[in-house]
Amino acid sequence: MTVKLVYFAWVRERIGKPEEEIDLPDDVKTVRDLLSHLKTQGDEYEAALQYPEVIRVALDQEHVEHNEKIGSAREIGIFPPMTGG
Amino acid sequence: MTVKLVYFAWVRERIGKPEEEIDLPDDVKTVRDLLSHLKTQGDEYEAALQYPEVIRVALDQEHVEHNEKIGSAREIGIFPPMTGG
Amino acid sequence: MTIVPLIRVQAQDFDIRAEIDALTGGRHDIGAVVTFTGLCRDEQGTLSALELEHYPGMAEAEMRRIGRSAIERFALLGLTAIHRYGRIAPGENIVLVVATAPHRQAAFDGANFMMDFLKTAAPFWKKEHGTNGSAGDWVAAKDADDRAREKWR
Amino acid sequence: MTIVPLIRVQAQDFDIRAEIDALTGGRHDIGAVVTFTGLCRDEQGTLSALELEHYPGMAEAEMRRIGRSAIERFALLGLTAIHRYGRIAPGENIVLVVATAPHRQAAFDGANFMMDFLKTAAPFWKKEHGTNGSAGDWVAAKDADDRAREKWR
């Protein structure tokens, strides 16, 4: 399954691109699985996702916990804790 | 001693005037004494001060409790609970 | 430098943007501005106007006392409070509070505190005039307003 | 009738008076308007600008979710939230919330709730640019902002 990943703030800067399409490996079921998988994709991913517990994820623009199943989500947002307002 | 009494809202309407100067009798020491004294001054005062416990009093434009001594206050405000804002 | 509250009691309306600008203009240390505006409601069409009476001199003095407490308690950078008197129609402004602070909770608390004490301690009284031409009743003080003060103990 | 929050995410500044008028104009049932404006501070002269990044689409959607919760929870009569993005200089506006209600505490709570959740759940990120020409650091999320949400449990 192909999904669109979108990155923001220092996650975007460290990975070095704002978005990309990837094919999800069959064994990537949850958000946590996805973060672990991405971390193995190179130094830039390792730098961005070094502490996965602080990373926030949205499936189709809704916040989810790391144990959430990715299911049929088409767009996955990956970003640091928010600092707006 | 002469003091200026100023009335507001329904206290003013019932007494029928916005202010007056009176001579304080010697035995009027506290705010409570003053309210009791005024109540004997006619039906309009009786109507205004029927329930003295709800009446608020300010000495020289500062809120005081009924047991406060009048002392050297020159202006005594007498009015119902406030409803601004 | 001691920060003093800006207090006005007036018949005319106020301009909220001008009042905010007066507190924030030219400074770069304010992170939060909270305003409260109180308006006249028509009470489901039964009210044609409010008439606001006040104790001249004491109204300003009491608002200033409350404002000084708010500035000190919440470390506000500025505080403005304006209360109108006279006849006020439904939809019109009655009262404005503007509180500024470095951070948001102080600004919220400052404005909220100012309003809770203004309601129960500033010498203003409201009379309601009905759309049926009734001469008008004085608004009764609300227990809820006295209780609202308790949260600041 | 369901009341829906008015949500905007924009680069340009906002006009607080126009936003208040949009919620209050022509109605006579609103007794209280509370506004919150968040401004860019210069951090004792060390900050030359904030750069605000957001997640287009999700920023609006999340603000709308928070706004709907605020309207329902506090029975608001109206709620507007506007968040800017891009480069913002000290003294400039960042965010505006306007909440209207029949009575004051609901308006205060509605605006305060909206801000607490907007800070921690709406996808915006601030980068600080220093007056010393430094490239800029991302602002760290504050524990105090997470704790601020706890008061609404």
Coordinates of C-alpha atoms in Angstrom, one line a residue:
Chain A
M1 CA 0.0 0.0 0.0
T2 CA 1.3 3.5 -0.9
V3 CA 0.9 6.3 1.6
K4 CA 1.9 9.9 1.6
L5 CA 4.1 11.0 4.5
V6 CA 4.1 14.7 5.4
Y7 CA 6.7 16.2 7.8
F8 CA 6.8 19.4 9.7
A9 CA 9.1 21.6 11.7
W10 CA 12.4 20.0 12.8
V11 CA 11.2 16.5 11.7
R12 CA 10.9 18.0 8.2
E13 CA 14.3 19.8 8.5
R14 CA 16.1 16.7 9.7
I15 CA 14.6 14.4 7.1
G16 CA 15.3 17.1 4.5
K17 CA 12.0 17.0 2.6
P18 CA 8.5 18.1 3.3
E19 CA 6.7 15.0 2.0
E20 CA 7.2 11.7 0.2
E21 CA 5.2 8.7 -1.0
I22 CA 6.3 5.3 0.3
D23 CA 5.2 1.7 0.0
L24 CA 4.2 0.4 3.4
P25 CA 5.9 -3.0 4.1
D26 CA 3.4 -5.7 5.0
D27 CA 4.7 -6.0 8.6
V28 CA 4.1 -2.3 9.3
K29 CA 0.6 -2.3 11.0
T30 CA 0.7 0.5 13.6
V31 CA 2.1 4.0 13.8
R32 CA 4.8 2.6 16.1
D33 CA 5.8 0.1 13.4
L34 CA 6.0 2.9 10.9
L35 CA 8.3 5.0 13.0
S36 CA 10.6 2.0 13.7
H37 CA 10.6 1.2 10.0
L38 CA 11.4 4.8 8.9
K39 CA 14.3 5.0 11.5
T40 CA 16.1 2.4 9.5
Q41 CA 15.9 4.3 6.2
G42 CA 19.1 6.4 6.7
D43 CA 20.9 8.9 8.9
E44 CA 18.5 11.7 8.3
Y45 CA 15.6 9.5 9.5
E46 CA 17.6 8.3 12.4
A47 CA 18.3 12.0 13.4
A48 CA 14.6 13.0 13.0
L49 CA 13.1 10.0 14.8
Q50 CA 15.8 9.3 17.4
Y51 CA 13.3 9.8 20.3
P52 CA 10.1 8.4 18.8
E53 CA 8.2 8.9 22.1
V54 CA 8.1 12.7 21.5
I55 CA 7.0 12.4 17.9
R56 CA 3.3 13.1 17.1
V57 CA 1.4 11.4 14.3
A58 CA -1.8 12.2 12.5
L59 CA -3.7 9.8 10.2
D60 CA -5.6 11.6 7.6
Q61 CA -5.2 14.8 9.6
E62 CA -6.4 13.5 12.9
H63 CA -4.1 13.0 16.0
V64 CA -3.6 9.3 16.9
E65 CA -1.6 7.4 19.5
H66 CA 1.4 5.3 18.5
N67 CA -0.5 2.0 19.0
E68 CA -3.1 3.1 16.5
K69 CA -3.4 0.8 13.4
I70 CA -2.6 2.7 10.2
G71 CA -5.5 0.9 8.4
S72 CA -6.6 2.6 5.2
A73 CA -5.1 6.1 6.0
R74 CA -3.8 7.8 2.9
E75 CA -1.9 10.7 4.5
I76 CA 0.3 10.4 7.6
G77 CA 1.6 13.5 9.3
I78 CA 4.7 13.2 11.4
F79 CA 5.9 16.1 13.5
P80 CA 7.2 17.4 16.9
P81 CA 5.0 18.5 19.8
M82 CA 3.0 21.6 18.7
T83 CA 3.9 25.1 19.8
G84 CA 1.3 27.4 18.2
G85 CA -1.0 29.9 19.9
Chain B
M1 CA -21.7 66.9 63.6
T2 CA -23.1 67.5 60.2
V3 CA -22.7 64.8 57.5
K4 CA -23.8 64.6 53.9
L5 CA -25.9 61.5 53.1
V6 CA -26.1 60.4 49.4
Y7 CA -28.6 57.8 48.2
F8 CA -28.7 55.7 45.1
A9 CA -31.0 53.4 43.1
W10 CA -34.1 52.3 45.0
V11 CA -32.9 53.7 48.3
R12 CA -32.8 57.1 46.6
E13 CA -36.2 56.6 45.0
R14 CA -37.9 55.5 48.2
I15 CA -36.4 58.3 50.3
G16 CA -37.4 60.7 47.5
K17 CA -34.1 62.7 47.3
P18 CA -30.6 62.1 46.1
E19 CA -28.8 63.6 49.1
E20 CA -29.2 65.6 52.2
E21 CA -27.2 67.1 55.1
I22 CA -28.1 66.0 58.6
D23 CA -26.9 66.6 62.1
L24 CA -25.8 63.3 63.6
P25 CA -27.3 62.8 67.1
D26 CA -24.6 62.2 69.8
D27 CA -25.7 58.6 70.3
V28 CA -25.2 57.6 66.6
K29 CA -21.7 56.1 66.6
T30 CA -21.7 53.3 64.0
V31 CA -23.2 52.8 60.6
R32 CA -25.8 50.5 62.2
D33 CA -26.8 53.2 64.6
L34 CA -27.2 55.6 61.7
L35 CA -29.5 53.2 59.7
S36 CA -31.6 52.7 62.8
H37 CA -31.9 56.4 63.4
L38 CA -32.8 57.2 59.8
K39 CA -35.6 54.5 59.9
T40 CA -37.4 56.6 62.5
Q41 CA -37.4 59.7 60.3
G42 CA -40.6 59.0 58.4
D43 CA -42.5 56.5 56.2
E44 CA -40.2 57.1 53.2
Y45 CA -37.1 56.2 55.3
E46 CA -38.9 53.2 56.8
A47 CA -39.7 52.0 53.2
A48 CA -36.1 52.4 52.1
L49 CA -34.4 50.9 55.1
Q50 CA -37.0 48.2 56.0
Y51 CA -34.4 45.5 55.7
P52 CA -31.2 47.2 56.9
E53 CA -29.1 44.0 56.5
V54 CA -29.3 44.3 52.7
I55 CA -28.2 48.0 52.7
R56 CA -24.6 48.9 51.7
V57 CA -22.8 51.8 53.2
A58 CA -19.7 53.7 52.1
L59 CA -17.9 56.2 54.3
D60 CA -16.1 58.9 52.2
Q61 CA -16.5 56.6 49.2
E62 CA -15.1 53.4 50.7
H63 CA -17.2 50.3 51.5
V64 CA -17.6 49.6 55.2
E65 CA -19.4 47.0 57.4
H66 CA -22.4 48.1 59.5
N67 CA -20.4 47.8 62.7
E68 CA -17.9 50.4 61.5
K69 CA -17.6 53.7 63.5
I70 CA -18.7 56.7 61.5
G71 CA -15.8 58.7 63.0
S72 CA -15.0 61.8 61.0
A73 CA -16.5 60.8 57.7
R74 CA -18.0 63.7 55.8
E75 CA -20.0 61.8 53.1
I76 CA -22.0 58.7 53.8
G77 CA -23.3 56.7 50.8
I78 CA -26.3 54.5 51.4
F79 CA -27.4 52.2 48.6
P80 CA -28.7 48.7 47.7
P81 CA -26.4 45.8 46.6
M82 CA -24.6 46.7 43.4
T83 CA -25.6 45.4 40.0
G84 CA -23.1 46.9 37.5
G85 CA -20.9 45.2 35.0
Chain C
M1 CA 7.7 51.3 37.8
T2 CA 4.3 51.0 39.3
I3 CA 1.6 50.1 36.7
V4 CA -1.6 52.0 37.3
P5 CA -5.0 50.9 36.0
L6 CA -6.7 53.1 33.4
I7 CA -10.2 53.7 34.7
R8 CA -13.1 55.6 33.0
V9 CA -16.8 56.1 33.8
Q10 CA -18.6 57.7 30.9
A11 CA -21.9 58.0 29.1
Q12 CA -20.5 57.5 25.6
D13 CA -19.5 54.2 24.0
F14 CA -15.9 53.0 23.8
D15 CA -13.7 51.7 21.0
I16 CA -12.1 48.3 21.9
R17 CA -9.4 48.6 19.3
A18 CA -8.3 52.0 20.5
E19 CA -8.2 50.7 24.1
I20 CA -6.1 47.7 23.1
D21 CA -3.7 49.9 21.1
A22 CA -3.3 52.2 24.0
L23 CA -2.0 49.4 26.2
T24 CA 0.1 47.5 23.5
G25 CA 1.3 50.2 21.2
G26 CA 5.1 50.5 20.9
R27 CA 5.9 47.7 23.3
H28 CA 7.2 44.2 22.6
D29 CA 6.9 42.5 26.0
I30 CA 3.2 41.7 25.9
G31 CA 2.3 38.2 24.9
A32 CA -1.4 38.1 25.8
V33 CA -4.3 40.5 25.7
V34 CA -7.7 39.5 27.1
T35 CA -10.7 41.7 26.7
F36 CA -14.1 41.4 28.3
T37 CA -17.1 43.3 26.9
G38 CA -20.4 43.3 28.7
L39 CA -23.4 44.0 26.5
C40 CA -27.1 44.8 27.1
R41 CA -29.4 41.8 26.4
D42 CA -33.0 42.3 25.4
E43 CA -34.2 39.4 27.6
Q44 CA -36.1 37.6 24.8
G45 CA -37.5 40.9 23.6
T46 CA -39.0 42.0 27.0
L47 CA -36.3 44.7 27.7
S48 CA -36.2 48.0 25.8
A49 CA -33.3 49.6 27.7
L50 CA -31.2 49.5 30.8
E51 CA -30.6 52.6 32.9
L52 CA -27.3 52.7 34.7
E53 CA -26.9 54.8 37.8
H54 CA -23.6 55.2 39.5
Y55 CA -22.0 56.9 42.5
P56 CA -19.7 59.5 40.8
G57 CA -16.3 59.6 42.4
M58 CA -16.7 56.4 44.3
A59 CA -17.3 54.4 41.1
E60 CA -13.9 55.4 39.7
A61 CA -12.2 55.0 43.1
E62 CA -13.6 51.5 43.6
M63 CA -12.7 50.4 40.1
R64 CA -9.2 51.8 40.6
R65 CA -8.8 49.8 43.9
I66 CA -10.0 46.6 42.2
G67 CA -7.7 47.3 39.2
R68 CA -4.7 47.8 41.4
S69 CA -5.4 44.5 43.1
A70 CA -5.6 42.7 39.8
I71 CA -2.4 44.2 38.5
E72 CA -0.5 43.2 41.6
R73 CA -2.0 39.8 42.0
F74 CA -1.5 38.6 38.4
A75 CA 1.6 40.7 37.5
L76 CA -0.3 42.4 34.7
L77 CA 1.5 44.7 32.3
G78 CA -1.6 46.9 31.9
L79 CA -5.3 47.1 32.8
T80 CA -8.1 49.2 31.4
A81 CA -11.6 49.3 32.7
I82 CA -14.4 51.5 31.3
H83 CA -18.0 51.5 32.6
R84 CA -20.8 53.4 30.9
Y85 CA -23.8 55.0 32.7
G86 CA -27.1 56.4 31.5
R87 CA -29.6 54.7 29.1
I88 CA -28.2 51.7 27.2
A89 CA -30.2 49.9 24.5
P90 CA -30.1 46.1 23.8
G91 CA -27.0 45.2 21.8
E92 CA -25.0 48.2 23.2
N93 CA -21.8 48.0 25.2
I94 CA -21.9 48.4 29.0
V95 CA -18.5 47.6 30.3
L96 CA -15.0 46.9 28.9
V97 CA -12.0 45.4 30.6
V98 CA -8.6 44.9 28.8
A99 CA -5.8 43.1 30.6
T100 CA -2.3 42.6 29.2
A101 CA 0.4 40.2 30.5
P102 CA 3.5 38.3 29.2
H103 CA 1.5 35.0 29.2
R104 CA -2.1 34.0 28.7
Q105 CA -3.4 32.8 32.0
A106 CA -2.4 36.0 33.9
A107 CA -4.3 38.0 31.3
F108 CA -7.4 35.8 31.5
D109 CA -7.3 35.8 35.3
G110 CA -6.8 39.6 35.5
A111 CA -9.8 40.4 33.3
N112 CA -12.0 37.8 35.0
F113 CA -11.0 39.0 38.5
M114 CA -11.6 42.6 37.6
M115 CA -15.1 41.7 36.3
D116 CA -16.1 39.6 39.3
F117 CA -15.2 42.4 41.8
L118 CA -16.5 45.2 39.6
K119 CA -19.9 43.4 39.5
T120 CA -20.2 43.1 43.3
A121 CA -18.2 46.1 44.6
A122 CA -18.3 49.0 42.1
P123 CA -21.2 51.3 42.8
F124 CA -23.4 50.9 39.8
W125 CA -27.1 49.9 39.6
K126 CA -29.2 48.7 36.7
K127 CA -32.8 49.5 36.1
E128 CA -34.7 47.6 33.5
H129 CA -37.2 49.3 31.2
G130 CA -39.7 46.9 29.6
T131 CA -40.9 46.9 26.0
N132 CA -44.4 47.0 27.5
G133 CA -43.7 50.6 28.7
S134 CA -43.3 49.5 32.3
A135 CA -41.7 52.2 34.5
G136 CA -38.8 49.8 35.3
D137 CA -37.6 47.6 38.0
W138 CA -34.2 47.7 39.7
V139 CA -32.2 44.5 38.9
A140 CA -31.7 42.3 41.9
A141 CA -28.1 41.4 42.9
K142 CA -27.4 37.8 42.1
D143 CA -26.0 35.2 44.6
A144 CA -24.1 33.8 41.6
D145 CA -22.1 37.1 41.4
D146 CA -21.2 36.9 45.1
R147 CA -20.2 33.2 44.6
A148 CA -18.1 34.2 41.6
R149 CA -15.8 36.2 43.9
E150 CA -15.1 33.2 46.1
K151 CA -12.9 31.6 43.4
W152 CA -10.3 34.3 44.1
R153 CA -9.9 33.5 47.8
Chain D
M1 CA -29.6 25.6 15.2
T2 CA -26.1 24.3 15.5
I3 CA -23.5 27.0 16.1
V4 CA -20.4 26.4 14.1
P5 CA -17.0 27.9 15.0
L6 CA -15.5 30.4 12.5
I7 CA -11.9 29.3 11.8
R8 CA -9.2 30.9 9.7
V9 CA -5.5 30.2 9.1
Q10 CA -3.9 33.1 7.3
A11 CA -0.7 35.0 6.7
Q12 CA -2.3 38.5 7.1
D13 CA -3.2 40.3 10.3
F14 CA -6.7 40.4 11.7
D15 CA -9.0 43.2 12.8
I16 CA -10.3 42.4 16.3
R17 CA -13.2 44.9 16.0
A18 CA -14.4 43.5 12.7
E19 CA -14.3 40.0 14.2
I20 CA -16.3 41.0 17.3
D21 CA -18.8 42.8 15.1
A22 CA -19.2 39.7 12.9
L23 CA -20.3 37.7 16.0
T24 CA -22.4 40.4 17.7
G25 CA -23.9 42.5 14.9
G26 CA -27.7 42.6 14.9
R27 CA -28.3 40.3 17.8
H28 CA -29.5 41.2 21.3
D29 CA -29.0 37.9 23.2
I30 CA -25.2 38.3 23.8
G31 CA -24.3 39.5 27.2
A32 CA -20.5 38.8 27.2
V33 CA -17.7 38.9 24.7
V34 CA -14.2 37.6 25.6
T35 CA -11.3 38.0 23.3
F36 CA -7.8 36.6 23.5
T37 CA -5.0 38.0 21.4
G38 CA -1.6 36.3 21.4
L39 CA 1.3 38.6 20.4
C40 CA 4.9 38.0 19.5
R41 CA 7.3 39.1 22.3
D42 CA 10.9 40.2 21.6
E43 CA 12.3 38.2 24.6
Q44 CA 14.1 41.2 26.1
G45 CA 15.4 42.2 22.7
T46 CA 16.9 38.9 21.7
L47 CA 14.2 37.9 19.2
S48 CA 13.8 39.5 15.8
A49 CA 11.0 37.4 14.5
L50 CA 9.0 34.2 14.9
E51 CA 8.4 32.0 11.9
L52 CA 5.2 30.0 12.1
E53 CA 4.8 26.8 10.3
H54 CA 1.5 24.9 10.1
Y55 CA 0.0 21.7 8.6
P56 CA -2.5 23.1 6.0
G57 CA -5.8 21.5 6.2
M58 CA -5.2 19.8 9.5
A59 CA -4.6 23.1 11.3
E60 CA -8.1 24.3 10.3
A61 CA -9.7 20.9 11.0
E62 CA -8.2 20.6 14.4
M63 CA -9.1 24.2 15.3
R64 CA -12.6 23.4 14.2
R65 CA -12.8 20.3 16.4
I66 CA -11.6 22.2 19.4
G67 CA -14.0 25.1 18.6
R68 CA -17.0 22.7 18.4
S69 CA -16.1 21.2 21.8
A70 CA -15.8 24.7 23.3
I71 CA -19.2 25.8 21.9
E72 CA -20.9 22.6 23.1
R73 CA -19.2 22.5 26.5
F74 CA -19.8 26.2 27.5
A75 CA -23.1 26.8 25.4
L76 CA -21.4 29.6 23.5
L77 CA -23.4 31.7 21.2
G78 CA -20.4 32.2 18.8
L79 CA -16.7 31.4 18.6
T80 CA -14.1 32.7 16.2
A81 CA -10.4 31.5 16.1
I82 CA -7.8 32.9 13.7
H83 CA -4.2 31.8 13.6
R84 CA -1.5 33.4 11.5
Y85 CA 1.4 31.7 9.8
G86 CA 4.7 32.9 8.3
R87 CA 7.1 35.5 9.6
I88 CA 5.8 37.6 12.5
A89 CA 7.7 40.4 14.1
P90 CA 7.7 41.4 17.9
G91 CA 4.5 43.3 18.7
E92 CA 2.5 41.7 15.9
N93 CA -0.5 39.5 16.4
I94 CA -0.3 35.7 16.2
V95 CA -3.7 34.4 17.2
L96 CA -7.2 35.7 18.0
V97 CA -10.0 33.9 19.8
V98 CA -13.4 35.6 20.3
A99 CA -16.1 33.8 22.4
T100 CA -19.6 35.1 22.9
A101 CA -22.2 33.9 25.5
P102 CA -25.2 35.2 27.4
H103 CA -23.1 35.4 30.6
R104 CA -19.5 36.2 31.4
Q105 CA -18.0 33.0 32.9
A106 CA -19.0 30.9 29.8
A107 CA -17.3 33.4 27.5
F108 CA -14.2 33.5 29.6
D109 CA -14.1 29.7 29.8
G110 CA -14.8 29.2 26.1
A111 CA -11.9 31.5 25.1
N112 CA -9.5 30.0 27.7
F113 CA -10.4 26.4 26.7
M114 CA -9.9 27.2 23.0
M115 CA -6.5 28.6 23.7
D116 CA -5.3 25.7 26.0
F117 CA -6.2 23.1 23.4
L118 CA -5.1 25.2 20.4
K119 CA -1.6 25.5 22.0
T120 CA -1.2 21.8 22.5
A121 CA -3.3 20.2 19.7
A122 CA -3.4 22.5 16.7
P123 CA -0.5 21.7 14.3
F124 CA 1.5 24.9 14.4
W125 CA 5.2 25.2 15.2
K126 CA 7.2 28.3 16.1
K127 CA 10.8 29.0 15.1
E128 CA 12.7 31.8 16.7
H129 CA 15.0 34.1 14.8
G130 CA 17.5 35.9 17.0
T131 CA 18.5 39.6 16.7
N132 CA 22.1 38.3 16.6
G133 CA 21.4 36.8 13.1
S134 CA 21.1 33.2 14.4
A135 CA 19.4 30.9 12.0
G136 CA 16.7 30.0 14.4
D137 CA 15.7 27.4 16.9
W138 CA 12.4 25.6 17.1
V139 CA 10.5 26.5 20.3
A140 CA 10.2 23.6 22.7
A141 CA 6.8 22.5 23.8
K142 CA 6.1 23.6 27.4
D143 CA 5.0 21.2 30.2
A144 CA 3.0 24.2 31.5
D145 CA 0.9 24.1 28.3
D146 CA 0.1 20.4 28.8
R147 CA -0.7 21.0 32.5
A148 CA -3.0 23.9 31.4
R149 CA -5.2 21.4 29.6
E150 CA -5.7 19.4 32.8
K151 CA -8.0 22.1 34.3
W152 CA -10.7 21.1 31.8
R153 CA -10.9 17.5 32.8

